[in-house]
Coordinates of N, CA and C in Angstrom, one line a residue:
X1 N -25.6 -183.5 -9.7 CA -26.6 -182.6 -9.4 C -27.4 -183.7 -8.7
X2 N -27.9 -183.4 -7.8 CA -29.2 -183.9 -7.1 C -30.0 -183.4 -7.1
X3 N -31.1 -182.5 -7.8 CA -32.2 -182.1 -6.8 C -33.7 -182.5 -7.4
X4 N -33.8 -183.8 -7.7 CA -35.0 -184.8 -8.6 C -36.0 -184.5 -7.1
X5 N -35.6 -184.3 -5.7 CA -36.2 -184.0 -4.3 C -37.1 -183.1 -4.7
X6 N -36.4 -182.2 -5.5 CA -36.8 -181.0 -5.6 C -38.7 -180.3 -6.0
X7 N -39.7 -181.0 -6.1 CA -40.7 -180.2 -6.7 C -41.3 -179.4 -6.9
X8 N -42.0 -178.7 -7.6 CA -43.1 -177.1 -7.2 C -44.2 -177.8 -8.6
X9 N -45.1 -176.7 -7.8 CA -46.9 -177.3 -7.8 C -46.5 -176.7 -9.0
X10 N -47.6 -176.8 -10.1 CA -47.3 -176.2 -11.5 C -48.1 -175.3 -12.1
X11 N -48.7 -174.6 -10.9 CA -48.9 -173.3 -10.6 C -47.9 -172.1 -10.0
X12 N -46.8 -172.7 -9.2 CA -45.8 -172.0 -9.4 C -45.1 -172.3 -10.4
X13 N -44.9 -173.3 -10.5 CA -44.1 -173.2 -11.7 C -44.8 -171.9 -13.0
X14 N -45.9 -172.6 -13.6 CA -46.0 -171.3 -14.4 C -45.8 -170.0 -13.8
X15 N -46.1 -169.8 -12.9 CA -46.4 -168.2 -12.5 C -44.6 -167.7 -12.2
X16 N -44.0 -168.8 -12.2 CA -42.5 -168.7 -12.7 C -41.9 -168.2 -13.6
X17 N -42.5 -168.8 -14.4 CA -41.9 -169.0 -15.7 C -42.7 -167.7 -16.4
X18 N -43.5 -167.3 -16.4 CA -44.1 -165.9 -16.3 C -42.6 -164.8 -16.2
X19 N -42.7 -164.8 -14.8 CA -42.1 -163.4 -14.3 C -40.8 -163.7 -14.8
X20 N -40.1 -164.8 -14.9 CA -38.7 -165.2 -15.1 C -38.8 -164.4 -17.3
X21 N -39.6 -164.9 -17.2 CA -40.2 -164.3 -19.1 C -39.3 -165.1 -19.4
X22 N -39.2 -166.7 -19.3 CA -39.2 -167.5 -20.3 C -40.2 -168.9 -20.7
X23 N -41.7 -168.3 -20.5 CA -42.4 -168.7 -21.4 C -42.2 -169.0 -22.9
X24 N -41.3 -168.1 -23.7 CA -41.3 -168.1 -24.9 C -40.5 -169.0 -25.5
X25 N -38.9 -168.6 -24.4 CA -38.1 -169.0 -25.0 C -38.3 -171.2 -24.8
X26 N -38.9 -171.2 -23.9 CA -38.9 -172.5 -23.5 C -40.3 -173.3 -24.7
X27 N -41.2 -172.5 -24.7 CA -42.0 -172.9 -25.8 C -41.3 -173.2 -27.8
X28 N -40.7 -172.3 -27.8 CA -39.9 -172.4 -28.9 C -38.4 -173.4 -29.2
X29 N -38.2 -173.6 -27.4 CA -37.1 -175.1 -27.5 C -38.5 -176.0 -28.3
X30 N -39.0 -176.4 -26.7 CA -39.8 -177.3 -27.0 C -40.2 -177.4 -29.2
X31 N -40.6 -176.4 -29.4 CA -41.2 -176.7 -31.3 C -39.8 -177.2 -31.7
X32 N -38.8 -177.2 -31.4 CA -37.8 -177.2 -32.2 C -37.0 -179.4 -31.7
X33 N -37.4 -179.3 -30.8 CA -37.3 -180.5 -30.7 C -38.3 -181.6 -30.7
X34 N -39.5 -180.9 -31.2 CA -40.5 -181.9 -31.6 C -40.2 -181.7 -33.3
X35 N -39.6 -180.8 -33.8 CA -38.8 -180.5 -35.7 C -37.6 -182.2 -35.3
X36 N -37.1 -181.9 -34.4 CA -35.3 -182.7 -34.7 C -36.0 -184.0 -34.2
X37 N -36.9 -184.4 -33.6 CA -37.9 -185.7 -33.6 C -38.8 -186.4 -35.0
X38 N -38.8 -185.2 -35.5 CA -40.4 -185.6 -36.5 C -38.9 -186.3 -37.7
X39 N -38.1 -185.3 -38.1 CA -36.5 -185.1 -38.9 C -36.0 -186.3 -38.4
X40 N -35.5 -186.9 -37.8 CA -35.4 -188.0 -37.7 C -33.4 -188.8 -38.3
X41 N -32.6 -188.0 -37.6 CA -31.6 -188.4 -38.5 C -31.1 -190.2 -38.2
X42 N -30.4 -190.1 -39.1 CA -29.9 -191.9 -39.4 C -29.5 -191.7 -38.0
X43 N -29.1 -192.8 -37.9 CA -27.9 -193.1 -36.7 C -26.3 -193.1 -36.7
X44 N -26.2 -193.4 -37.9 CA -25.0 -193.1 -38.5 C -24.7 -191.8 -38.4
X45 N -25.5 -191.0 -39.0 CA -25.3 -189.8 -38.7 C -24.6 -189.0 -37.4
X46 N -25.4 -189.1 -36.8 CA -26.1 -189.3 -34.9 C -24.6 -189.3 -34.9
X47 N -24.0 -190.6 -35.2 CA -23.0 -191.2 -34.0 C -21.8 -190.0 -34.4
X48 N -21.8 -190.0 -35.7 CA -20.7 -189.0 -36.2 C -20.6 -187.8 -35.4
X49 N -21.9 -187.2 -35.3 CA -21.8 -186.0 -35.0 C -21.5 -185.9 -33.2
X50 N -21.9 -187.5 -32.7 CA -21.5 -187.7 -31.1 C -20.6 -187.6 -31.0
X51 N -19.2 -188.5 -32.1 CA -18.1 -188.1 -31.8 C -17.2 -187.1 -32.0
X52 N -17.4 -186.4 -33.3 CA -16.9 -184.9 -32.9 C -17.5 -184.2 -31.7
X53 N -18.5 -184.8 -31.7 CA -18.0 -183.2 -30.3 C -17.6 -184.2 -29.0
X54 N -17.6 -185.3 -29.1 CA -16.5 -185.9 -28.1 C -14.9 -185.4 -28.2
X55 N -14.8 -185.0 -29.1 CA -13.1 -185.3 -29.7 C -12.8 -183.9 -29.2
X56 N -14.0 -182.4 -29.5 CA -14.4 -181.2 -29.8 C -14.0 -180.9 -28.2
X57 N -14.4 -181.6 -27.6 CA -14.9 -181.3 -26.1 C -13.8 -182.4 -25.3
X58 N -13.4 -183.0 -25.7 CA -11.9 -183.7 -24.7 C -13.2 -184.9 -23.9
X59 N -13.6 -185.6 -24.5 CA -14.8 -186.4 -23.5 C -14.6 -187.5 -24.2
X60 N -13.4 -187.9 -25.0 CA -13.1 -189.1 -25.6 C -13.5 -190.1 -24.7
X61 N -12.7 -190.4 -23.0 CA -13.3 -191.2 -22.5 C -14.7 -191.5 -21.7
X62 N -15.4 -192.5 -21.5 CA -16.8 -192.9 -21.3 C -16.6 -192.0 -19.7
X63 N -15.5 -191.7 -19.1 CA -15.9 -191.4 -17.9 C -16.1 -189.8 -17.3
X64 N -14.8 -189.3 -18.9 CA -15.3 -188.1 -18.7 C -17.0 -187.3 -19.5
X65 N -16.9 -188.5 -19.7 CA -18.2 -188.5 -20.2 C -20.0 -188.4 -19.8
X66 N -20.1 -189.0 -19.3 CA -20.3 -189.6 -17.7 C -20.5 -188.5 -17.1
X67 N -19.6 -187.9 -16.7 CA -19.4 -186.6 -15.6 C -19.3 -185.5 -16.1
X68 N -19.6 -185.5 -17.5 CA -19.5 -184.3 -18.4 C -21.9 -184.1 -18.4
X69 N -22.2 -185.4 -18.8 CA -24.2 -184.9 -18.2 C -24.4 -185.2 -17.4
X70 N -23.5 -185.6 -16.8 CA -24.3 -185.6 -14.7 C -24.2 -184.2 -14.7
X71 N -23.6 -183.2 -14.7 CA -23.6 -181.9 -14.1 C -24.5 -181.4 -15.1
X72 N -25.1 -181.5 -16.1 CA -26.6 -181.0 -16.8 C -27.2 -181.5 -16.2
X73 N -27.0 -182.6 -15.3 CA -28.6 -183.5 -15.4 C -29.1 -184.2 -17.0
X74 N -28.1 -184.6 -17.9 CA -28.7 -184.8 -19.1 C -28.5 -186.4 -18.9
X75 N -29.7 -187.4 -20.6 CA -29.2 -189.2 -20.1 C -28.3 -188.8 -21.8
X76 N -27.8 -189.4 -22.2 CA -27.4 -189.7 -23.7 C -28.2 -189.0 -24.4
X77 N -29.7 -189.7 -24.0 CA -30.8 -188.7 -25.2 C -30.6 -187.9 -26.0
X78 N -30.8 -186.8 -24.4 CA -30.8 -185.5 -24.1 C -29.8 -184.8 -25.0
X79 N -28.6 -185.8 -24.4 CA -27.5 -185.2 -26.0 C -27.1 -185.7 -27.3
X80 N -28.1 -186.6 -27.2 CA -28.0 -187.0 -29.5 C -29.0 -185.5 -29.7
X81 N -30.4 -185.1 -28.5 CA -30.8 -184.2 -29.0 C -30.6 -183.7 -29.5
X82 N -30.2 -182.5 -28.5 CA -28.6 -181.4 -28.3 C -28.1 -181.6 -29.5
X83 N -27.5 -182.7 -30.6 CA -26.6 -182.5 -31.4 C -27.4 -182.7 -32.6
X84 N -28.1 -183.5 -32.2 CA -29.3 -183.2 -33.7 C -30.1 -181.7 -34.3
X85 N -30.1 -181.1 -33.1 CA -30.8 -179.9 -33.6 C -30.8 -179.3 -34.7
X86 N -29.0 -178.8 -34.4 CA -29.0 -177.9 -35.6 C -29.0 -178.4 -36.7
X87 N -28.8 -179.5 -37.2 CA -28.5 -180.2 -38.5 C -30.2 -180.9 -38.7
X88 N -31.2 -181.2 -37.9 CA -32.6 -181.2 -38.4 C -33.1 -180.2 -38.5
X89 N -33.6 -178.9 -37.8 CA -33.4 -177.5 -38.8 C -32.7 -177.2 -39.2
X90 N -31.3 -177.2 -39.5 CA -31.7 -177.1 -41.4 C -32.5 -178.2 -42.3
X91 N -32.7 -179.2 -42.4 CA -32.9 -180.4 -42.8 C -34.6 -179.8 -43.0
X92 N -34.8 -179.2 -42.1 CA -36.9 -179.0 -42.6 C -37.1 -177.8 -42.7
X93 N -35.9 -176.5 -42.5 CA -35.8 -175.2 -42.9 C -36.2 -175.4 -45.1
X94 N -35.5 -176.0 -45.4 CA -34.5 -176.0 -46.9 C -35.4 -176.9 -47.9
X95 N -36.8 -178.2 -46.3 CA -37.6 -178.8 -47.5 C -39.4 -177.9 -47.0
X96 N -39.3 -177.0 -46.4 CA -40.3 -176.6 -46.3 C -40.3 -175.0 -47.1
X97 N -38.7 -174.0 -46.7 CA -38.6 -172.8 -47.4 C -38.2 -172.9 -48.7
X98 N -37.4 -174.1 -49.3 CA -36.0 -173.8 -50.0 C -37.0 -174.1 -51.5
X99 N -37.9 -174.7 -51.9 CA -38.8 -174.7 -53.6 C -38.9 -173.0 -53.5
X100 N -38.9 -172.6 -52.3 CA -39.6 -170.6 -53.0 C -38.6 -169.9 -52.4
X101 N -37.6 -170.3 -52.3 CA -36.0 -169.3 -52.4 C -35.5 -168.7 -53.4
X102 N -35.5 -168.3 -54.8 CA -35.5 -168.1 -55.5 C -36.4 -167.0 -55.1
X103 N -37.7 -167.5 -55.6 CA -38.9 -166.2 -55.4 C -38.6 -165.4 -54.4
X104 N -37.9 -165.4 -53.5 CA -38.0 -164.9 -52.1 C -36.4 -163.7 -52.0
X105 N -35.7 -164.3 -52.7 CA -34.6 -163.3 -53.0 C -34.9 -162.5 -54.5
X106 N -35.5 -162.8 -54.8 CA -35.7 -161.8 -56.3 C -36.5 -160.8 -56.0
X107 N -38.2 -161.0 -54.6 CA -39.0 -160.1 -54.5 C -38.0 -159.3 -53.4
X108 N -37.1 -160.0 -52.6 CA -36.0 -158.6 -51.9 C -34.7 -158.4 -52.0
X109 N -34.2 -158.4 -53.6 CA -32.8 -158.5 -54.0 C -32.2 -157.1 -53.5
X110 N -33.4 -155.6 -53.8 CA -32.8 -154.3 -53.6 C -32.9 -154.5 -52.0
X111 N -32.9 -154.6 -51.6 CA -32.8 -154.6 -49.9 C -31.7 -155.5 -49.2
X112 N -31.4 -156.7 -49.8 CA -30.0 -157.5 -49.8 C -28.5 -157.0 -50.8
X113 N -29.0 -156.2 -51.9 CA -27.7 -155.7 -52.4 C -26.9 -155.2 -51.1
X114 N -25.3 -155.0 -51.6 CA -24.7 -154.5 -49.9 C -24.3 -152.4 -50.8
X115 N -23.6 -152.0 -50.2 CA -23.1 -150.8 -49.9 C -22.8 -149.7 -48.8
X116 N -21.7 -150.0 -49.8 CA -19.9 -149.0 -49.1 C -20.4 -147.9 -49.6
X117 N -20.5 -146.3 -48.7 CA -20.9 -145.5 -48.5 C -20.1 -144.5 -47.3
X118 N -19.8 -143.5 -47.8 CA -19.1 -142.2 -47.2 C -19.8 -141.2 -46.4
X119 N -19.9 -140.7 -45.7 CA -21.1 -139.6 -44.9 C -20.8 -138.7 -44.1
X120 N -21.3 -137.7 -44.3 CA -20.4 -136.2 -43.6 C -21.6 -135.7 -42.8
X121 N -21.8 -135.2 -41.5 CA -22.8 -135.0 -40.9 C -22.8 -133.6 -40.5
X122 N -23.1 -132.4 -40.2 CA -22.7 -131.3 -39.7 C -24.3 -130.0 -39.3
X123 N -24.4 -129.9 -38.0 CA -25.0 -129.0 -38.2 C -25.4 -127.6 -39.1
X124 N -24.7 -126.9 -39.8 CA -24.0 -125.6 -40.0 C -24.6 -125.7 -41.7
X125 N -25.8 -125.1 -42.2 CA -25.3 -126.0 -43.2 C -24.3 -124.2 -44.3
X126 N -24.1 -123.8 -43.9 CA -23.0 -122.7 -44.2 C -21.3 -124.5 -44.6
X127 N -21.2 -124.6 -42.6 CA -20.1 -125.7 -43.6 C -20.2 -127.0 -43.9
X128 N -21.6 -127.2 -44.3 CA -21.9 -128.1 -45.6 C -21.3 -128.0 -46.4
X129 N -22.0 -126.7 -47.6 CA -21.5 -126.0 -48.7 C -19.7 -125.9 -48.8
X130 N -19.4 -125.5 -47.7 CA -17.7 -125.3 -48.0 C -16.7 -126.6 -48.1
X131 N -17.3 -127.2 -47.6 CA -16.6 -128.3 -47.0 C -16.9 -129.0 -48.8
X132 N -18.1 -129.5 -49.3 CA -18.2 -129.5 -50.4 C -17.4 -129.3 -51.8
X133 N -17.2 -127.9 -51.7 CA -16.5 -127.3 -52.6 C -14.9 -127.4 -52.5
X134 N -14.6 -127.9 -51.2 CA -13.3 -128.0 -51.1 C -13.3 -129.1 -51.4
X135 N -14.5 -130.5 -50.6 CA -14.0 -131.8 -51.0 C -14.5 -131.9 -53.1
X136 N -14.9 -131.2 -53.8 CA -15.0 -131.2 -55.1 C -13.6 -130.6 -55.8
X137 N -12.9 -129.9 -55.1 CA -11.8 -129.4 -55.7 C -10.4 -129.6 -55.2
X138 N -11.1 -131.1 -54.7 CA -9.9 -132.1 -54.2 C -8.9 -131.1 -52.8
X139 N -9.4 -130.3 -52.2 CA -8.5 -129.3 -51.8 C -8.7 -130.3 -50.2
X140 N -9.9 -131.6 -49.9 CA -9.4 -132.2 -48.5 C -10.1 -133.2 -49.4
X141 N -9.4 -134.4 -48.5 CA -10.1 -135.6 -48.7 C -11.7 -136.1 -48.2
X142 N -12.4 -137.0 -47.9 CA -13.3 -137.1 -47.7 C -13.2 -138.0 -45.8
X143 N -12.1 -138.3 -46.4 CA -11.4 -139.0 -44.5 C -11.2 -137.8 -43.7
X144 N -10.6 -136.9 -44.3 CA -9.9 -135.9 -43.1 C -11.2 -134.9 -43.3
X145 N -11.9 -134.2 -44.1 CA -13.4 -134.0 -43.8 C -14.5 -134.6 -42.6
X146 N -14.6 -135.8 -43.1 CA -15.8 -136.2 -41.6 C -14.7 -136.4 -40.5
X147 N -13.2 -136.3 -40.0 CA -12.4 -137.1 -39.2 C -12.4 -135.5 -38.3
X148 N -12.3 -134.4 -38.7 CA -12.6 -132.9 -38.7 C -13.7 -132.2 -37.7
X149 N -14.8 -133.1 -39.2 CA -15.6 -132.3 -39.1 C -17.5 -133.0 -38.5
X150 N -17.6 -134.1 -38.6 CA -19.1 -134.5 -38.8 C -19.3 -134.8 -37.5
X151 N -20.1 -134.1 -37.3 CA -20.7 -134.6 -36.4 C -21.2 -135.8 -35.3
X152 N -21.5 -136.6 -36.1 CA -22.2 -138.2 -36.3 C -21.0 -139.9 -35.6
X153 N -21.2 -140.2 -35.0 CA -20.0 -141.4 -35.2 C -19.6 -141.6 -36.0
X154 N -19.8 -141.4 -37.5 CA -18.9 -141.8 -38.7 C -17.6 -141.0 -38.3
X155 N -17.6 -140.0 -38.0 CA -16.3 -139.4 -37.8 C -15.0 -140.0 -37.3
X156 N -15.2 -141.1 -36.2 CA -14.8 -141.8 -35.9 C -14.3 -143.3 -37.0
X157 N -14.3 -143.0 -38.3 CA -15.1 -144.7 -38.8 C -13.6 -143.8 -40.2
X158 N -13.4 -142.0 -40.3 CA -13.2 -141.5 -41.2 C -14.5 -140.9 -42.1
X159 N -15.4 -141.7 -42.2 CA -16.4 -141.3 -42.7 C -17.4 -142.2 -43.4
X160 N -16.6 -143.4 -43.0 CA -16.7 -144.7 -44.4 C -17.8 -145.8 -43.1
X161 N -19.5 -146.2 -43.7 CA -20.2 -146.9 -43.4 C -20.7 -148.5 -44.4
X162 N -20.3 -149.4 -43.4 CA -21.1 -150.3 -44.4 C -19.2 -151.4 -45.0
X163 N -19.2 -152.1 -45.4 CA -20.5 -152.9 -46.7 C -21.7 -153.0 -45.8
X164 N -22.8 -152.6 -45.7 CA -24.2 -153.1 -44.9 C -24.9 -153.0 -46.3
X165 N -26.4 -153.9 -45.8 CA -27.2 -154.3 -46.5 C -28.5 -153.2 -47.0
X166 N -29.0 -152.3 -48.3 CA -29.6 -151.3 -48.3 C -30.8 -151.6 -47.4
X167 N -31.6 -152.5 -47.3 CA -32.7 -153.1 -46.4 C -32.3 -152.4 -45.2
X168 N -30.8 -152.4 -44.7 CA -31.1 -151.9 -43.4 C -31.0 -150.4 -43.1
X169 N -31.0 -149.6 -44.7 CA -31.1 -148.3 -44.3 C -32.2 -147.8 -43.7
X170 N -32.6 -146.3 -43.8 CA -33.2 -145.4 -43.9 C -33.9 -145.1 -45.2
X171 N -35.3 -145.7 -45.9 CA -35.5 -145.6 -47.1 C -35.5 -144.6 -47.9
X172 N -34.8 -143.1 -47.6 CA -34.3 -142.1 -47.7 C -33.0 -142.2 -48.4
X173 N -32.5 -142.1 -47.7 CA -30.7 -142.6 -47.9 C -30.2 -144.0 -48.4
X174 N -31.1 -145.3 -48.4 CA -30.8 -146.1 -49.4 C -31.1 -145.6 -51.0
X175 N -32.2 -145.2 -51.4 CA -32.7 -144.9 -53.0 C -31.7 -144.0 -52.8
X176 N -31.7 -143.0 -52.3 CA -30.3 -141.6 -52.9 C -29.1 -142.1 -53.2
X177 N -28.5 -143.7 -52.1 CA -27.6 -144.0 -52.5 C -27.9 -144.7 -53.5
X178 N -28.6 -145.8 -54.6 CA -29.3 -146.9 -55.9 C -29.2 -145.6 -56.9
X179 N -29.4 -144.2 -56.9 CA -29.5 -143.3 -57.9 C -28.4 -142.9 -57.9
X180 N -27.1 -142.9 -57.3 CA -25.9 -143.1 -57.6 C -24.9 -143.8 -58.3
X181 N -24.2 -142.9 -58.8 CA -22.4 -144.2 -59.6 C -21.7 -144.1 -58.1
X182 N -20.5 -145.3 -58.5 CA -19.9 -144.8 -58.0 C -18.6 -143.5 -58.3
X183 N -18.5 -143.3 -56.7 CA -17.1 -142.1 -56.9 C -18.1 -141.2 -56.6
X184 N -19.9 -140.5 -57.2 CA -21.0 -139.9 -57.2 C -20.4 -139.2 -55.9
X185 N -20.4 -137.6 -55.5 CA -20.8 -137.0 -54.4 C -22.3 -135.7 -54.4
X186 N -22.7 -136.1 -53.1 CA -23.9 -135.6 -53.7 C -23.7 -134.1 -53.4
X187 N -24.2 -132.7 -53.2 CA -24.6 -131.9 -52.5 C -25.2 -131.6 -51.8
X188 N -25.1 -130.9 -50.6 CA -25.4 -130.9 -49.1 C -26.7 -130.8 -49.8
X189 N -27.8 -132.3 -48.8 CA -29.3 -132.3 -48.2 C -29.0 -132.1 -46.6
X190 N -30.3 -131.7 -47.0 CA -30.6 -131.7 -45.5 C -31.5 -132.8 -44.8
X191 N -31.1 -133.5 -44.2 CA -31.8 -135.3 -43.6 C -32.3 -135.1 -41.9
X192 N -32.7 -134.7 -41.4 CA -33.6 -134.0 -40.6 C -32.6 -132.9 -39.6
X193 N -31.7 -133.2 -38.5 CA -31.8 -132.5 -38.3 C -29.6 -131.7 -38.1
X194 N -29.9 -132.6 -39.1 CA -28.2 -132.1 -40.2 C -27.9 -132.0 -41.6
X195 N -27.1 -131.8 -42.6 CA -26.8 -131.2 -43.2 C -26.2 -132.4 -43.4
X196 N -26.1 -133.3 -44.4 CA -25.2 -134.4 -45.1 C -24.6 -134.4 -46.2
X197 N -23.1 -134.2 -46.6 CA -22.7 -134.8 -48.0 C -22.1 -136.5 -48.1
X198 N -22.6 -136.9 -48.8 CA -23.0 -138.3 -49.2 C -22.2 -138.9 -50.6
X199 N -21.2 -140.0 -50.3 CA -20.5 -140.1 -51.3 C -20.8 -141.9 -51.9
X200 N -20.7 -142.5 -52.6 CA -21.1 -143.8 -53.1 C -19.7 -144.1 -53.5
X201 N -19.1 -145.0 -52.4 CA -17.9 -145.1 -52.4 C -18.5 -146.9 -53.2
X202 N -19.1 -148.5 -53.2 CA -19.3 -149.2 -53.9 C -20.4 -149.7 -53.6
X203 N -22.1 -150.0 -54.2 CA -22.6 -150.9 -54.6 C -22.6 -152.4 -55.1
X204 N -23.3 -152.9 -54.2 CA -22.5 -154.7 -54.6 C -23.7 -155.2 -55.0
X205 N -24.5 -155.9 -55.8 CA -25.4 -156.5 -56.4 C -25.5 -157.8 -55.2
X206 N -27.0 -158.0 -55.1 CA -27.0 -159.3 -54.0 C -26.6 -161.0 -55.2
X207 N -26.3 -161.6 -54.8 CA -26.1 -162.9 -55.5 C -26.6 -163.9 -55.0
X208 N -28.0 -164.8 -55.6 CA -28.3 -166.2 -54.8 C -26.9 -167.6 -54.9
X209 N -26.0 -167.2 -53.5 CA -24.8 -167.9 -53.8 C -25.4 -169.4 -53.0
X210 N -24.5 -169.7 -52.5 CA -25.1 -170.8 -51.0 C -25.1 -169.8 -49.4
X211 N -24.0 -169.1 -49.8 CA -24.3 -167.9 -48.1 C -26.0 -167.4 -47.8
X212 N -26.3 -167.3 -49.4 CA -27.3 -166.3 -49.4 C -28.0 -167.1 -49.1
X213 N -28.3 -167.7 -50.1 CA -29.4 -169.2 -50.0 C -29.7 -169.6 -48.3
X214 N -28.3 -169.5 -47.8 CA -28.4 -170.4 -46.7 C -28.8 -169.6 -45.1
X215 N -29.4 -168.0 -45.6 CA -29.1 -166.7 -45.6 C -31.1 -167.4 -45.1
X216 N -31.2 -167.3 -46.1 CA -32.7 -166.4 -46.5 C -33.5 -167.7 -45.9
X217 N -33.1 -169.2 -45.7 CA -34.2 -169.9 -45.3 C -33.5 -169.8 -44.3
X218 N -32.5 -169.4 -43.1 CA -32.9 -168.9 -41.5 C -33.4 -168.2 -41.4
X219 N -33.7 -167.3 -42.1 CA -34.6 -166.1 -42.2 C -35.9 -167.0 -42.1
X220 N -36.3 -166.9 -42.6 CA -37.3 -167.7 -43.1 C -38.0 -168.2 -42.1
X221 N -37.4 -169.1 -41.6 CA -36.8 -170.6 -40.6 C -37.4 -169.9 -39.2
X222 N -36.6 -168.8 -38.9 CA -36.6 -168.1 -37.1 C -38.0 -167.3 -38.0
X223 N -38.5 -166.7 -38.5 CA -40.3 -166.2 -39.0 C -40.9 -166.9 -38.3
X224 N -40.7 -167.9 -39.3 CA -42.1 -169.3 -38.9 C -42.2 -169.8 -37.8
X225 N -41.0 -169.9 -36.5 CA -40.7 -170.3 -35.1 C -41.3 -169.4 -34.5
X226 N -41.1 -168.0 -34.7 CA -41.3 -167.0 -34.0 C -42.9 -166.8 -33.7
X227 N -43.2 -166.9 -34.9 CA -44.8 -166.3 -35.6 C -46.0 -167.8 -35.0
X228 N -44.6 -169.5 -35.3 CA -45.6 -170.5 -34.6 C -45.9 -170.8 -33.3
X229 N -44.7 -170.2 -32.2 CA -44.2 -170.2 -30.6 C -45.7 -169.1 -30.1
X230 N -46.1 -167.9 -31.5 CA -46.8 -166.4 -30.7 C -47.9 -167.7 -30.9
X231 N -48.5 -168.1 -31.7 CA -49.9 -168.5 -31.8 C -50.6 -169.4 -31.0
X232 N -49.2 -170.2 -30.7 CA -49.8 -170.8 -29.5 C -49.6 -170.3 -28.4
X233 N -49.1 -169.4 -27.9 CA -49.3 -168.7 -27.1 C -50.3 -168.1 -26.6
X234 N -51.2 -167.5 -27.7 CA -52.3 -167.3 -28.2 C -53.2 -167.7 -28.2
X235 N -53.4 -168.9 -28.5 CA -54.6 -170.1 -28.4 C -54.7 -170.3 -29.8
X236 N -54.0 -170.0 -30.8 CA -54.7 -170.3 -32.0 C -54.1 -171.5 -32.3
X237 N -55.2 -172.0 -33.4 CA -54.7 -173.6 -33.7 C -53.6 -172.9 -34.6
X238 N -52.7 -174.2 -34.5 CA -51.7 -174.6 -35.3 C -51.5 -176.1 -36.6
X239 N -51.5 -176.5 -37.7 CA -51.2 -177.1 -38.2 C -50.8 -178.1 -37.7
X240 N -50.3 -179.3 -37.3 CA -49.7 -180.6 -37.2 C -48.0 -180.2 -38.5
X241 N -46.9 -180.5 -37.6 CA -46.3 -180.9 -38.2 C -45.5 -181.8 -39.0
X242 N -45.0 -181.5 -40.7 CA -44.9 -182.7 -41.9 C -43.4 -182.4 -42.1
X243 N -42.6 -183.5 -41.9 CA -41.5 -183.4 -42.8 C -41.9 -184.8 -44.1
X244 N -41.2 -185.1 -44.6 CA -41.5 -185.4 -46.2 C -40.0 -186.7 -45.9
X245 N -39.6 -187.2 -45.1 CA -38.4 -188.3 -45.7 C -38.3 -188.7 -46.8

């Protein structure tokens, strides 16, 4: 690909970036690459990443790799930076946020607990009460009642919703589910424009295992990256990046 003869003056380039809304993603990528260079993966680890990539992409032959790079106007250094970036960001996140991840987990645990529940909503309070009575007496299953009568999207899932974190639910709904025991069916309740029947199927407490730890680190990293990029755009001062090898 030959486009190096094509030049844009700085003003037009800035206008294009603004119109295409690429300023923020470009600044973010610049920040991520700055972190990658700061972390500076060892040469043997980078070589392993390159070998795995070339095998996965079928680029074992030098000619194939050269063609792949040329199509993207990349150098070998560009590829190394591209491959090192995810690993370097993970290590940066571990060093910056790892020491406080247990506290973060404890602060957010209630929102991280996952829930599976059944929900049925109708606009007629009389119908809601009649269905509640039938469910309580075993005359109809919740799945059947939701499929036949629910006016919400849960009708297509037989009323079952989840598993999902409690923090993603409306606070009022999350509070009601947390107060219930497994299998509890609440009487019809008014929620907005609907009359709702709610049954708790399962509430699973969150655990700080490896997957949860990685999730929390990644969430904090993404929040930090977004905040730093926003600060740069707004012309605010940002502290120098630091990584302790």
